[in-house]
Coordinates of C-alpha atoms and ligand atoms in Angstrom, one line a residue:
X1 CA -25.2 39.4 -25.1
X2 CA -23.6 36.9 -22.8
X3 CA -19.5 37.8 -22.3
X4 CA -17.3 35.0 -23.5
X5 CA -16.7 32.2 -22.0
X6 CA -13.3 32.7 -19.7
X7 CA -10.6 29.7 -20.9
X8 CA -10.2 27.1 -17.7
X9 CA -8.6 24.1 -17.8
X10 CA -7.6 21.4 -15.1
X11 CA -4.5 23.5 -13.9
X12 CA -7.4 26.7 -13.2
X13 CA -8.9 24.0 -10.6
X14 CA -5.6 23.6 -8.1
X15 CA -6.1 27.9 -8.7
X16 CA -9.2 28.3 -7.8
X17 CA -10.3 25.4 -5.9
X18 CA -10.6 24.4 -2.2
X19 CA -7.7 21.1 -2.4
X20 CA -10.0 18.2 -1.4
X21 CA -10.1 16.6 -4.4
X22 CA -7.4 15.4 -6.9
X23 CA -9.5 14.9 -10.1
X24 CA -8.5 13.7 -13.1
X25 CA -6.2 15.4 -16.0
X26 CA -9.2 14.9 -18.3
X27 CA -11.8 17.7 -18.2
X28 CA -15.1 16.5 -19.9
X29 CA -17.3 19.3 -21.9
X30 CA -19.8 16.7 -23.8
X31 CA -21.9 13.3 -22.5
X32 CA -24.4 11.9 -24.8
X33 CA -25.3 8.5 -23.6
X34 CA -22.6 6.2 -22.7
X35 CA -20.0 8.5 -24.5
X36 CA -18.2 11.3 -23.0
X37 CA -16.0 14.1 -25.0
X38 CA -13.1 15.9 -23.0
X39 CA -11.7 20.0 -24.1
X40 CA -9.8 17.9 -26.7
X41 CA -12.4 16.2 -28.4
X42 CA -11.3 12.9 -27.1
X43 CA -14.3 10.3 -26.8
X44 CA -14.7 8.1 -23.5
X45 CA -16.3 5.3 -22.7
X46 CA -18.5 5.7 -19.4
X47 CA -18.1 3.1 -16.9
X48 CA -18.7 5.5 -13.9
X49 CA -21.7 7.5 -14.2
X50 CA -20.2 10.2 -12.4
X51 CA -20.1 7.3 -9.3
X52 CA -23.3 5.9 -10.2
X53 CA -25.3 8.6 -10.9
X54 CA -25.9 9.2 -14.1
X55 CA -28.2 5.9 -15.0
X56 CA -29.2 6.8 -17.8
X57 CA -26.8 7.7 -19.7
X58 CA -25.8 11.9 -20.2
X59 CA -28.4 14.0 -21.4
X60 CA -31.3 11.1 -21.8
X61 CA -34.0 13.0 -23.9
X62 CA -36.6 12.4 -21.3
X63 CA -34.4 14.1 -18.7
X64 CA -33.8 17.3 -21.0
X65 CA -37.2 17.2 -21.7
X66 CA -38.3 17.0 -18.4
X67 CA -35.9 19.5 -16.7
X68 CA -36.6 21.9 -19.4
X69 CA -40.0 22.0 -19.5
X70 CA -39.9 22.0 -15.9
X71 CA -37.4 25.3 -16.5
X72 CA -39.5 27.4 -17.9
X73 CA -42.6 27.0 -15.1
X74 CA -41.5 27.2 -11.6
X75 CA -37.7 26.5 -10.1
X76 CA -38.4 27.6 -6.7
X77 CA -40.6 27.9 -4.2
X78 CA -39.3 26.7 -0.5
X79 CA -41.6 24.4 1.8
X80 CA -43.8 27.1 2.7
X81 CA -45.5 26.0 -0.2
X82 CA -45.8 22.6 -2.1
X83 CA -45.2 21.6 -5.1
X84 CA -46.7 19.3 -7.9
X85 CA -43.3 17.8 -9.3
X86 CA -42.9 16.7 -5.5
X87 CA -45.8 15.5 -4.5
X88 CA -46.1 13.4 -8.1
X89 CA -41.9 12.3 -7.1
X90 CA -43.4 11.0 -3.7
X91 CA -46.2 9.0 -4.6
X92 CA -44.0 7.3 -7.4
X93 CA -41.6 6.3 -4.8
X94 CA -44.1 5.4 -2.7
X95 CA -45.8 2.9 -4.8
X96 CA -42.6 1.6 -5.8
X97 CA -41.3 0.6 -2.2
X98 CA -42.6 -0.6 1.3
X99 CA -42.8 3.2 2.1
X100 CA -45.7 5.5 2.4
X101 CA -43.8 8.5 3.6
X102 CA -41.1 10.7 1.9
X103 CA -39.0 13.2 2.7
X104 CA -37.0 14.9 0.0
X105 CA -32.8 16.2 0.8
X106 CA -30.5 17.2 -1.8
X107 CA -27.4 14.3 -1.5
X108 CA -27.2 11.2 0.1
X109 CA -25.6 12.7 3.4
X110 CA -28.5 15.0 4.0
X111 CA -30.8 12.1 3.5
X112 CA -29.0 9.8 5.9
X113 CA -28.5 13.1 8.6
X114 CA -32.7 13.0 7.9
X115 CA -32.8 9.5 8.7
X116 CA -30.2 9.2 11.5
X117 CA -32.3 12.6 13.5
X118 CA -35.6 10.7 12.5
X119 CA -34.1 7.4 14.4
X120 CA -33.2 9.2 17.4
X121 CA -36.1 11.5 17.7
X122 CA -38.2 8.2 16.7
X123 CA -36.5 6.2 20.1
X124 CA -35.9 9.2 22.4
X125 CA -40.0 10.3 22.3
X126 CA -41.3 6.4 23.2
X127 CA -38.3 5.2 25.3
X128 CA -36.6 8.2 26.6
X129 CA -32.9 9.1 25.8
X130 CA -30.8 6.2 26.7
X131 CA -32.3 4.6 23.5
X132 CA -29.5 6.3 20.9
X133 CA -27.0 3.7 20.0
X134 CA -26.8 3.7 16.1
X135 CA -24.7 0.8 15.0
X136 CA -23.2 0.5 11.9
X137 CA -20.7 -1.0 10.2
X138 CA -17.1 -1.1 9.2
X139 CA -16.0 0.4 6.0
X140 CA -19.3 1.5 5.4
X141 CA -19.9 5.1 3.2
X142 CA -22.7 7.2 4.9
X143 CA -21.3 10.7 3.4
X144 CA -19.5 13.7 4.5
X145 CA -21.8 15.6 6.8
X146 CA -20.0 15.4 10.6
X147 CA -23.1 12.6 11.4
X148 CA -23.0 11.0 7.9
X149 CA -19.3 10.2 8.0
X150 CA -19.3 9.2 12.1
X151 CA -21.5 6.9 11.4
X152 CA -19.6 5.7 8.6
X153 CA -17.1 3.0 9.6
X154 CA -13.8 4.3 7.7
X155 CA -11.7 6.3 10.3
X156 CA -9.5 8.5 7.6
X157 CA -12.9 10.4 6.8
X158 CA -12.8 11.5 10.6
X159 CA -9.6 12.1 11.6
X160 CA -9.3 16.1 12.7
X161 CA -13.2 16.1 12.9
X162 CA -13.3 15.4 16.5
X163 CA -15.4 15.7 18.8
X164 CA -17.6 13.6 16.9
X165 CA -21.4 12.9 17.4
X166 CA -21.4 9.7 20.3
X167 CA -23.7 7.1 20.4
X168 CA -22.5 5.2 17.7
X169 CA -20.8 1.4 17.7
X170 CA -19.2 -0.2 14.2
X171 CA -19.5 -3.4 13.9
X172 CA -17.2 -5.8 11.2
X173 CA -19.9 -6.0 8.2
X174 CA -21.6 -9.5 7.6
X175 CA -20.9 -10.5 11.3
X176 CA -24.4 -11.9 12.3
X177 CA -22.9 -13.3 15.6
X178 CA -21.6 -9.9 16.5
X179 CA -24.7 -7.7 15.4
X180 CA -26.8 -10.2 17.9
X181 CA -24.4 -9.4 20.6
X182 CA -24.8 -5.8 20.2
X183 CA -28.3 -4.8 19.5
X184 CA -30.2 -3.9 23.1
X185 CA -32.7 -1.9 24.6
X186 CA -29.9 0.7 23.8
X187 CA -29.8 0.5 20.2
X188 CA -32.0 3.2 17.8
X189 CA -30.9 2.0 14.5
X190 CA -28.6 -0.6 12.9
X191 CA -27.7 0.9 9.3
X192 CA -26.7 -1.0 6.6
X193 CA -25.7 -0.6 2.4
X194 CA -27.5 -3.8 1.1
X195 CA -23.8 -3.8 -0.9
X196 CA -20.9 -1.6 0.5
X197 CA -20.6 0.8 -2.5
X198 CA -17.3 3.1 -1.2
X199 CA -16.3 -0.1 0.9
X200 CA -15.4 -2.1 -2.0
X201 CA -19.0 -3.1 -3.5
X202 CA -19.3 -5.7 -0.8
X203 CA -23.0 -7.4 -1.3
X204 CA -24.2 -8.1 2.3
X205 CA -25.7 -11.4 2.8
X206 CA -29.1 -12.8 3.2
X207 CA -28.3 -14.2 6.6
X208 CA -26.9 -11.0 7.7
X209 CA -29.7 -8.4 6.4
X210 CA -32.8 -10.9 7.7
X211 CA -30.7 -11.1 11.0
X212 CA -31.0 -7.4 11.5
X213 CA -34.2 -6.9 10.6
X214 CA -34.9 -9.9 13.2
X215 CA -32.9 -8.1 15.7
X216 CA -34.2 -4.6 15.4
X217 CA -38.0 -6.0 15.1
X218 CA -37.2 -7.6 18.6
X219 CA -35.3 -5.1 20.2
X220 CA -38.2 -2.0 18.9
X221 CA -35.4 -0.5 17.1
X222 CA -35.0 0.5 13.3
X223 CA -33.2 -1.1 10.3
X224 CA -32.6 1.7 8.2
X225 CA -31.4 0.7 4.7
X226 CA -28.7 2.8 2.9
X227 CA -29.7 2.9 -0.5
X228 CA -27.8 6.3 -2.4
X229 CA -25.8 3.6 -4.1
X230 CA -27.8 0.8 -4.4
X231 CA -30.9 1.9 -5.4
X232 CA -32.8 3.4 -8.1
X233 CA -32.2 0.1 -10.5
X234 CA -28.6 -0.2 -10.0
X235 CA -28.7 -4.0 -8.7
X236 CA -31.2 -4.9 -11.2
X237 CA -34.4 -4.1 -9.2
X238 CA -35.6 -1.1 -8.3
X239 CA -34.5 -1.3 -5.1
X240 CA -32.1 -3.9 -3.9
X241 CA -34.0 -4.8 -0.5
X242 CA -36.3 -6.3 -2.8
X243 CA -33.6 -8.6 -3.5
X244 CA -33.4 -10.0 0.1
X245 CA -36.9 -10.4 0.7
X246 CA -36.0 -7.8 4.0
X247 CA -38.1 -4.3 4.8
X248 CA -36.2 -1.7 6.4
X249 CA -38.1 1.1 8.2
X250 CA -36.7 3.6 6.8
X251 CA -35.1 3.2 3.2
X252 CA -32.2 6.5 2.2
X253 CA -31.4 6.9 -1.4
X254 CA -30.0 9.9 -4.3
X255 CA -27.2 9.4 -6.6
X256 CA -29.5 7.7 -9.4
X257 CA -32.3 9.0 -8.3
X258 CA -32.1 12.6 -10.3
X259 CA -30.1 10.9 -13.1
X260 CA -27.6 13.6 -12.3
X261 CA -29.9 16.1 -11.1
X262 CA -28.9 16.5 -6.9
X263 CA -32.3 15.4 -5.1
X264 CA -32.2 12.6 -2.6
X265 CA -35.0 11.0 -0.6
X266 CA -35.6 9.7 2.9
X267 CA -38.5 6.7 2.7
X268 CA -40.4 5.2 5.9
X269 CA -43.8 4.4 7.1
X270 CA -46.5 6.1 8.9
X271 CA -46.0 5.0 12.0
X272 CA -42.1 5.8 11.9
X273 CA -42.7 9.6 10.0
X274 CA -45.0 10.8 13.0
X275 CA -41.5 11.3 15.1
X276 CA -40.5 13.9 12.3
X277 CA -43.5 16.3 13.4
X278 CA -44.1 19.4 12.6
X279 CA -40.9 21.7 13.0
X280 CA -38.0 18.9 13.6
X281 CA -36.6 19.1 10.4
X282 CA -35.9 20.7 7.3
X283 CA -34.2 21.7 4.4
X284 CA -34.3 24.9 2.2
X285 CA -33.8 23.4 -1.8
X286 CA -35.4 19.8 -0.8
X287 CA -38.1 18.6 -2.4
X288 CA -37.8 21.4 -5.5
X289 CA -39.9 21.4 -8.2
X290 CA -36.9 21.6 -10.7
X291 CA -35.1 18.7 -9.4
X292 CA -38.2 16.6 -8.3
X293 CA -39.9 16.7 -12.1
X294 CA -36.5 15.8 -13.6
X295 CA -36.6 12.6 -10.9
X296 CA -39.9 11.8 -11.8
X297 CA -38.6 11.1 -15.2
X298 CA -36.0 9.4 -14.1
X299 CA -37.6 7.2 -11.9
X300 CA -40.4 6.5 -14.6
X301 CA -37.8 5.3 -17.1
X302 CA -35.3 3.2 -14.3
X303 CA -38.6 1.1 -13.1
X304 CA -39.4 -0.1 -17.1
X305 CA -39.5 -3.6 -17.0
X306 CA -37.0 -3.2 -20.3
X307 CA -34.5 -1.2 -18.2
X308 CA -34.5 -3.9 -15.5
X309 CA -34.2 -6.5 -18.0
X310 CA -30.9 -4.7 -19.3
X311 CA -29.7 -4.0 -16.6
X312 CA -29.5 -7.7 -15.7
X313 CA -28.9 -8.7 -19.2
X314 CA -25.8 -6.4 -19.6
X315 CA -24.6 -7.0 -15.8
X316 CA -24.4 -10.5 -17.0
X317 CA -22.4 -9.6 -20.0
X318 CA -20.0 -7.1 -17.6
X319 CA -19.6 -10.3 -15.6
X320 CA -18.5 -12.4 -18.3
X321 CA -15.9 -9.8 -19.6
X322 CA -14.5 -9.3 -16.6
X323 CA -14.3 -12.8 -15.8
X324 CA -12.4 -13.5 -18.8
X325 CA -9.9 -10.2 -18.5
X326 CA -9.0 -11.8 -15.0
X327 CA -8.2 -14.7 -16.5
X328 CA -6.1 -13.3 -19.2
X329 CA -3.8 -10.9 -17.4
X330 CA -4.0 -12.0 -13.7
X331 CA -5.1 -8.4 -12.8
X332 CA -8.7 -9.3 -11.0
X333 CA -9.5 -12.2 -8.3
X334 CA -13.3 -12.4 -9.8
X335 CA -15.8 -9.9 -10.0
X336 CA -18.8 -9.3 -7.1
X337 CA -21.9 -7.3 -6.9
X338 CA -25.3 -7.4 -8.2
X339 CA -27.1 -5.7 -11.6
X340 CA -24.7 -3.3 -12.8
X341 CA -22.7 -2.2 -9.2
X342 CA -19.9 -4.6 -10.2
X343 CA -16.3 -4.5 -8.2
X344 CA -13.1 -6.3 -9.6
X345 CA -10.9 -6.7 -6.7
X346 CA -7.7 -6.5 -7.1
X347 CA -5.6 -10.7 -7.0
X348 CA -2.6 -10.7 -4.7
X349 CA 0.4 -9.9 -6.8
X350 CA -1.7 -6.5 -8.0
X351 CA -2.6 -5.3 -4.7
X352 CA -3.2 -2.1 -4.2
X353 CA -3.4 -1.3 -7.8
X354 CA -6.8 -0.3 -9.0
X355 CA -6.1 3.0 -9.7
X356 CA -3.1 2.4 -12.2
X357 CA -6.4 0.3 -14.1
X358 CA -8.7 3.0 -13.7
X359 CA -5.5 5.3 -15.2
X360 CA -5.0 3.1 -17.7
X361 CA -8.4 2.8 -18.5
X362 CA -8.7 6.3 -18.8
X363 CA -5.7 6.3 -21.7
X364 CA -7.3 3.8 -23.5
X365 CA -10.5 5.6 -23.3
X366 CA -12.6 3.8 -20.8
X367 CA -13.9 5.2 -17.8
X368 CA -13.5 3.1 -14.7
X369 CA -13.6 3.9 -10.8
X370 CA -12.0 2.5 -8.3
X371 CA -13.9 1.5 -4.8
X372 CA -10.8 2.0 -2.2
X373 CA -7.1 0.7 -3.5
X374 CA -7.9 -2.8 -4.1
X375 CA -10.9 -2.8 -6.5
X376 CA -11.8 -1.8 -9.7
X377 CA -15.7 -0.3 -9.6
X378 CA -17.6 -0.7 -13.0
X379 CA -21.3 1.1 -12.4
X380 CA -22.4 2.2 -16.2
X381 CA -25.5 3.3 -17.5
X382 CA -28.8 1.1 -16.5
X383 CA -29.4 1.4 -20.9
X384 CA -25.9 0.8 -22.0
X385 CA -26.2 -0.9 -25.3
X386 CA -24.5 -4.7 -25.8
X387 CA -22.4 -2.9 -28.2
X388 CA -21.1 -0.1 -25.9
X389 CA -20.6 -2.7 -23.1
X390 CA -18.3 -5.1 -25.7
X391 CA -16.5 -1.5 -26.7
X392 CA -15.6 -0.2 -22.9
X393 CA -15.3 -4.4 -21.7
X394 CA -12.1 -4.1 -24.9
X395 CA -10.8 -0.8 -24.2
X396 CA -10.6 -1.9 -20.3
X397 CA -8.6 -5.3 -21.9
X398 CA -6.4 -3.1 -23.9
X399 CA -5.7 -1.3 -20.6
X400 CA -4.9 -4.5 -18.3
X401 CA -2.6 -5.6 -21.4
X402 CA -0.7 -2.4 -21.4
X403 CA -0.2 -2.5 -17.7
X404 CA 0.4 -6.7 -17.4
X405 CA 3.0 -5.8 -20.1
X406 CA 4.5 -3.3 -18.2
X407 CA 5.0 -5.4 -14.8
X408 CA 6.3 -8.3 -17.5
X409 CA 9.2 -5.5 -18.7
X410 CA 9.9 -4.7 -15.4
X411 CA 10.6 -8.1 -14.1
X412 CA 12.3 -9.4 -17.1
Ligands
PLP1 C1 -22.4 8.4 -2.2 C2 -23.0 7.8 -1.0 C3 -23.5 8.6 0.1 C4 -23.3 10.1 0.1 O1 -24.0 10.8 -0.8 P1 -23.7 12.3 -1.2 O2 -24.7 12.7 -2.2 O3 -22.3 12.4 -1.6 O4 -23.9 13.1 0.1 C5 -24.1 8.0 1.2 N1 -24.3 6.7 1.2 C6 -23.8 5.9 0.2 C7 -24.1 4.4 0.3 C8 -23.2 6.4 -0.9 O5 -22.8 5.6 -1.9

């Protein structure tokens, strides 16, 4: 027999754990669909997805199925050998992009280290070494591996990490004038989130995303596409590109992708996957059959035409609530994103503020996120129901009318 579980609560975290996080007072036990239950028994609605990962919804019964039927054949077996999960996750994908290539990481950082080394390794064998610039963008999420987060374009994330990798220029994001200036002979890769996800959900624009594909076509470098967020159905087709009538050569993606399950993927073409030859890269847990088969069922259920359509349906609906909180309580200046990546930034008088909504939320028990001070993130579950959307939309107005109340008291 198992020993009992050992009590823990939030204060066992700041005992036990590393301090790099700050996470919430609330510590969840329960998910089933869009609800969440914490120690207490407290229900939430989920807004977050555990930052957009969780698509559909906690403990989807296709995703228990698949993970434990998948648990009781084969977990493990490294990439000495391959793997039917895998190989069935990678020609899914495959049809489902531009991409005839895959390779498989764990999280989004390892996929973007994957695709940063493939970029350089790609330029440096057909043009020599002076081909390395990667340019990127301000304010830009990449993740946390010392590459990842160089080439990411928010300084705090690198400060005491020096020396940093070189070779890579940030650009401001949406500037088409000064990505044409940039791009040369010298430039690798330009790197771009279809919408800045950590950055503040920040769609970029169609002029901007067909002027880098334009520029890296004619300067024989590549547009890699930064998908961990964005992907996976989040903006309302399976992958956002599609939106923008743009092809990257090399496509990154995870968060959704597992439905929770950590597996990420690094897409491209033939022509751009002969650079990773034999030996130039790897990765011990990638591609396993565990997390791969649970993907698969993910990815099987995200590309349903009815999950598209809800996701559109219900981003609409999320749009409209928002809209109309904003214009109740003064809190939000508009909403922005696409499908269900939605971002409330913050109007002027409530700068800085997004948190004490996302608090508030929280008390009112609606799970929000913020995307950097000034806005208010909203990324639920791709199957949210009308109904759970109209309960979360009026626990998040009970919130803003708790805290517009507030300021009122305090300025009376
Ligand atoms: C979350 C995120 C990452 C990092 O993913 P991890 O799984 O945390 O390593 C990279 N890029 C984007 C756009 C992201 O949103």
């Amino acid at each position: 027999m198992n020993a009992p579980a050992l009590p823990v609560s939030r204060k066992t975290f700041d005992e036990v754990m590393v301090p790099n996080y700050a996470p919430n007072e609330i510590v969840p036990v329960r998910g089933e669909g869009s609800r969440m239950w914490d120690q207490n028994g407290r229900e939430y609605l989920d807004f977050a997805c555990g930052i957009a990962v969780t698509g559909l919804g906690h403990c989807h019964p296709k995703l228990v199925a698949a993970l434990t039927e998948q648990a009781n054949k084969l977990w493990h077996l490294s990439n000495v050998m391959t793997n039917e999960p895998a190989l069935r996750l990678a020609k899914r994908l495959t049809e489902l992009s531009f991409a005839s290539k895959v390779f498989f990481a764990n999280s989004g950082s390892e996929a973007n280290e994957a695709a940063f080394k493939l970029a350089r390794k790609h330029a440096s064998s057909r043009h020599g070494s002076a081909k390395h610039e990667i340019i990127s963008f301000f304010n830009a999420f990449h993740g946390r591996t010392l590459f990842a987060v160089s080439v990411g374009g928010q300084e705090k994330y690198t400060q005491g990490f020096e020396p940093l990798p070189g070779g890579i220029t940030h650009l401001p994001f949406n500037d088409v004038a000064a990505l044409t200036k940039a791009v040369s002979s010298r430039t690798c890769a330009v790197v771009i989130e279809p919408v800045q996800g950590e950055g503040g959900v920040m769609p970029a624009t169609p002029e901007f995303l067909k002027a880098a594909r334009e520029l890296c076509t004619r300067h024989d470098c590549l547009l890699i596409l930064d998908e961990v967020q964005t992907g996976n159905g989040r903006c309302g087709t399976y992958f956002a590109y599609e939106q923008y009538g743009v092809t990257p050569d090399i496509l990154t993606t995870a968060k959704g992708l597992g439905g929770g399950i950590p597996v990420a993927a690094m897409l491209t073409t033939d022509a751009v996957a002969t650079s990773l030859a034999f030996g130039t890269h790897g990765s011990t847990y990638g591609g396993n059959p565990l997390a791969t088969a649970v993907a698969l069922a993910a990815v099987n259920e995200i590309a349903l035409p009815e999950t598209m359509a809800n996701v559109k349906a219900r981003g609409e609906q999320m749009r409209e609530g928002i809209l109309a909180i904003a214009r109740r309580y003064g809190v939000f200046d508009g909403v922005r994103g696409m499908g269900l990546l939605l971002g409330a930034p913050m109007s002027a008088s409530w700068k800085g503020r997004a948190k004490d909504v996302v608090n508030a939320g929280l008390r009112h028990g609606v799970w929000c996120l913020v995307a950097g001070a000034d806005v208010v993130r909203l990324v639920p579950s791709l199957v949210i129901g009308e109904a759970d959307v109209e309960e979360g939309l009026r626990r998040l107005d009970a919130a803003c009318a708790e805290l517009a109340g507030a300021s009122r008291a305090a300025n009376a």
